[in-house]
Amino acid sequence: SQKIEQNSEALNIQEGKTATLTCNYTNYSPAYLQWYRQDPGRGPVFLLLIRENEKEKRKERLKVTFDTTLKQSLFHITASQPADSATYLCALDDWEGAGSYQLTFGKGTKLSVIP
Amino acid sequence: EAGVAQSPRYKIIEKRQSVAFWCNPISGHATLYWYQQILGQGPKLLIQFQNNGVVDDSQLPKDRFSAERLKGVDSTLKIQPAKLEDSAVYLCASSLDPTYGYTFGSGTRLTVV
């Protein structure tokens, strides 16, 4: 099974700057890689999905890149705001056959945007 | 659309007691997942259902955990007997299509004392 590393447990940045979070995986490239946001006391909320044949995906101030050679995804939040403060989880869809996908999650990176 | 509903939100029990969690997924979502999230960790898959059949329960501690999804809609997860290390948040998620992401409930925070 996949091992996922989000190599920063916590990241503090100044408001207005770009936050960059890293996700590395160890085994085969997944069909999909997803990013979720989790606020305290809440379940993860889906943000973006990128396929293995896509290099980049954007949604408003969010951008995700996917490099299957490096086995790495980068998650960027541009013009960061205090409201972006949360834990961000990287997750890989592992194909289990018979039409079954499962998500394997990293530990997450806690982002704090300082006003 | 309504989200994934879970209850209760919080539960405190003594070790060796039993507990059950309930999940109502988004209408029409065939796939349902139960995840366990220990403080400071990412969610870990316990069991996956496709309609009312189990697709994968390889990480479910079957000596104490059980789950069912009757009629392919609601699901319950049970722990009997509970251990201290079962203290965690239990998250239910559902999906229609993996390319649209998964929708999670708010979870049930279990404390075993």
XYZ file of C-alpha atoms in Angstrom:
228
model
C 0.000 0.000 0.000
C 1.020 3.609 -0.426
C 3.008 5.574 2.104
C 2.294 9.296 1.991
C 4.496 11.965 3.493
C 3.445 15.519 4.073
C 6.784 16.766 5.200
C 5.637 19.785 7.175
C 3.499 19.241 10.231
C 2.972 22.976 10.534
C 3.504 25.963 8.283
C 3.207 29.610 9.297
C 3.030 32.302 6.635
C 2.214 35.977 6.451
C -1.141 37.077 5.054
C -0.946 37.825 1.337
C 1.917 35.411 0.679
C 1.692 32.147 -1.223
C 1.540 28.985 0.874
C 3.103 25.877 -0.638
C 2.427 22.451 0.857
C 4.201 19.272 -0.221
C 2.948 15.714 -0.553
C 5.234 12.817 -1.457
C 4.287 9.189 -2.025
C 6.454 6.110 -2.210
C 4.973 3.475 -4.469
C 3.099 3.416 -7.743
C 1.486 6.532 -9.129
C -2.180 6.690 -8.203
C -5.003 7.247 -10.653
C -5.957 10.386 -8.738
C -4.485 12.583 -6.060
C -6.768 14.696 -3.925
C -6.410 17.573 -1.477
C -8.759 18.170 1.434
C -9.149 20.876 4.042
C -9.993 19.979 7.630
C -11.045 22.458 10.300
C -10.991 21.539 14.019
C -13.940 19.356 14.973
C -15.027 18.871 11.371
C -14.616 16.240 8.691
C -12.307 16.795 5.704
C -13.713 18.872 2.862
C -12.774 18.050 -0.728
C -10.857 20.817 -2.521
C -9.204 19.545 -5.690
C -8.503 16.351 -7.593
C -5.727 15.902 -10.149
C -5.295 12.911 -12.426
C -2.000 11.169 -13.108
C -1.935 12.493 -16.690
C -2.475 16.103 -15.581
C 0.377 18.396 -14.610
C -1.596 21.187 -12.987
C -5.102 22.007 -11.797
C -6.434 25.377 -10.614
C -9.459 26.515 -8.674
C -9.715 30.173 -7.704
C -6.685 30.854 -5.433
C -5.728 27.179 -5.280
C -3.285 25.376 -7.543
C -2.182 21.754 -7.458
C 0.684 20.220 -9.405
C 1.420 16.543 -9.873
C 4.867 15.208 -10.834
C 4.792 11.419 -11.253
C 8.557 11.326 -11.852
C 9.282 12.925 -8.489
C 6.239 11.181 -6.939
C 5.201 14.516 -5.558
C 2.291 16.926 -5.485
C 2.490 20.579 -4.519
C -0.517 22.515 -3.209
C -0.423 26.295 -3.466
C -2.695 28.923 -1.932
C -2.028 32.346 -3.426
C -2.830 35.626 -1.661
C -3.367 33.677 1.564
C -5.877 34.899 4.142
C -6.342 34.127 7.848
C -9.497 32.216 6.859
C -7.243 29.756 4.998
C -5.822 28.584 8.333
C -6.637 24.888 8.636
C -5.088 21.453 8.248
C -4.624 20.353 4.654
C -4.621 16.654 3.847
C -3.186 14.961 0.797
C -4.900 11.731 -0.239
C -4.272 9.142 -2.917
C -6.899 7.051 -4.627
C -5.686 3.466 -4.693
C -7.370 1.298 -7.285
C -8.493 -1.908 -5.604
C -10.063 -3.501 -8.619
C -13.699 -4.322 -9.283
C -14.518 -0.638 -9.575
C -13.313 0.098 -6.067
C -11.277 3.136 -5.062
C -9.974 3.872 -1.602
C -8.389 6.979 -0.190
C -5.123 6.758 1.715
C -4.397 9.964 3.632
C -1.265 11.720 4.753
C -1.005 13.149 8.261
C -1.722 16.648 7.054
C -0.047 20.032 7.287
C -1.447 22.615 9.680
C -1.354 25.992 7.965
C -1.517 29.193 9.979
C -1.872 32.473 8.104
C -0.744 35.359 10.259
C -2.463 38.731 9.765
C -27.877 18.809 -1.210
C -27.818 17.464 2.329
C -24.437 16.333 3.595
C -23.359 13.115 5.289
C -25.078 12.862 8.662
C -23.430 11.199 11.631
C -24.525 10.648 15.201
C -23.747 10.999 17.980
C -21.241 13.851 17.794
C -19.533 12.871 21.023
C -19.437 9.730 23.125
C -17.591 8.896 26.334
C -17.543 5.288 27.502
C -15.548 3.125 29.853
C -13.204 0.480 28.502
C -14.859 -2.861 27.818
C -18.205 -1.171 27.137
C -19.819 -1.223 23.714
C -20.690 1.710 21.444
C -22.382 2.226 18.079
C -22.126 5.007 15.526
C -24.623 5.819 12.816
C -24.127 7.286 9.349
C -26.573 8.458 6.699
C -24.734 9.130 3.414
C -25.725 11.477 0.627
C -28.710 10.133 -1.281
C -27.629 8.124 -4.307
C -24.039 7.600 -3.190
C -23.376 3.904 -3.608
C -19.998 3.853 -1.873
C -19.689 4.401 1.867
C -16.531 4.468 3.956
C -15.754 4.444 7.658
C -12.462 6.078 8.675
C -10.739 6.312 12.049
C -8.763 9.485 12.799
C -6.514 9.509 15.838
C -5.459 12.930 17.091
C -2.628 14.332 14.960
C -2.974 11.652 12.290
C -4.676 11.428 8.932
C -7.851 9.374 8.560
C -7.324 5.614 8.274
C -9.781 3.470 6.340
C -11.621 0.856 8.386
C -14.204 -0.474 5.951
C -15.651 0.265 2.523
C -19.142 -0.644 1.301
C -20.453 -0.683 -2.257
C -24.235 -0.559 -1.890
C -24.804 -3.057 0.936
C -21.793 -5.268 0.218
C -18.367 -5.060 1.859
C -15.600 -4.215 -0.632
C -12.695 -4.026 1.815
C -12.506 -4.565 5.552
C -8.851 -5.594 5.732
C -8.005 -2.887 8.290
C -11.036 -3.447 10.514
C -10.125 -5.102 13.858
C -12.773 -7.755 13.473
C -12.387 -9.160 16.963
C -14.022 -6.005 18.315
C -15.301 -3.888 15.410
C -18.262 -4.652 13.188
C -20.143 -2.678 10.573
C -23.196 -3.118 8.435
C -25.030 -1.218 5.740
C -28.579 -2.370 5.513
C -30.490 -1.776 2.267
C -27.456 0.025 0.850
C -28.221 3.305 2.625
C -27.552 3.924 6.335
C -24.632 2.296 8.070
C -23.664 1.518 11.648
C -20.219 0.884 13.093
C -19.970 -0.937 16.410
C -17.146 -1.480 18.863
C -17.456 -4.213 21.475
C -15.579 -4.238 23.789
C -13.868 -0.864 23.540
C -10.220 -0.323 24.429
C -8.435 2.856 25.447
C -6.665 2.989 22.068
C -10.023 3.205 20.286
C -10.267 6.842 21.385
C -10.475 8.714 18.084
C -12.813 10.470 15.701
C -14.831 8.091 13.532
C -15.604 9.612 10.150
C -18.132 8.411 7.628
C -17.761 9.379 3.970
C -19.665 8.660 0.795
C -18.985 9.098 -2.895
C -20.878 8.898 -6.156
C -17.815 9.006 -8.358
C -14.215 9.231 -7.121
C -13.483 12.063 -9.569
C -15.852 14.260 -7.612
C -14.084 13.613 -4.317
C -15.490 12.162 -1.158
C -18.005 13.868 1.142
C -17.305 13.410 4.839
C -19.548 13.812 7.833
C -18.446 15.784 10.881
C -17.528 12.600 12.692
C -18.134 11.088 16.107
C -15.496 11.832 18.735
C -15.115 8.758 20.953
C -13.318 8.914 24.278
C -12.663 5.632 26.077
C -11.758 6.041 29.756
